[in-house]
Phi, psi and omega in degrees: 000137175229134180236142181200168178282134178287143183280350179058021176272146179294158178137181182302116182290348177284350176277161186300324184050047187268122176280345186085001179259101181292156177244133182282160174299325180297318178295318178300316179298324179294341175267355181092005182274126180246154183212140171229149171253116181232091184305133177276123180239165181287341182277347181081015180296336179297331183299322179296318179293319177296319178299320179295314178298317180299317179295314181299326183259005176065038173273122186257336185230159178203158172211173179237132178234154178226138177230127177202157177300317181297315183289319185271342177056234184296337181271002183304305183299319180298315179297315181300318179295324179299315181288339180281347179284131182299129183207175173220166176236157177273000176233162173299149172251116184242124181227131174243119185278114179269341179183158182076200183194161179190181182241131166252125175255129177243145182272123171279103187292344178287330185236351186067012177282151172270136171250124182263129179242116179270114183257130180232173180312127179099352179273132172245124184231141177238123173256131182289154173303137176093350180278135175283135182202176175205169184218147169207153170288164171266193186289354173287344175057030175200148177201136177240122184228152169263128174259136177244147185223144175286328182229215179298131180304126175207156180212094180243117179268134175249104182297146184298131179194174176299321179296316179292325176302331180266359179302134182305326179290324176291315180300317179295320177301312181295328176292318183285328180235067188293324181221116185268356191248109167237327177218143187271309189234165177283000000 
C-alpha cells in the first residue's frame, strides 16, 4: 500500500494523480484508516492471518467480489462512476486485496484534501464508519477482494450531502477523529 495526496486535477481517475507528497501511516491512523500487509500465497497461509485479524476485530462474515472491465462489460464505466462519488458507510469498510489493484481515496476532513491509497494484492485495509471516501480501479482495470463484515453483509453508500453530514455515524466519526493533521508527509 502506498498513500499520498491526490493532485485534484481533472482526468482519468484510474491514473495515479500523484502530487509526490507521501502520507504517513500515522496520518492515516489519525483518520481511522488501518492497514495490514498479508501476502497472498499459493499455499493459503494468508487465510490463517486473515482469520486471526477477523477474530480480533469481531468480523463474522465475508464474501469475495471481483470487478473488471472484462467481467462487467457494458456496465463497467457506470459502476466505476458510481464508486467515484464521495460517500460514507454506517459500518466499517474492510477490504483484503486478493488480486489486481485500485485506489481508495479518503477525505482528510481537516483540510478537505483527498488522500489516495493505492491498494495491491496482499493489502488489507479498514476504513472507519463515517469517513468520506471513494474508489476506482487503476489502469489494470481489475481487482478481486474479500470483504469482511462485523454483522450481516451489507453495503449501503450514503453520498455526501448536508443530510449525510448530520448522519449520526458521520457525527460520531468526527468526534472520535476530531483533528487528523499533525504532520503532512513522510
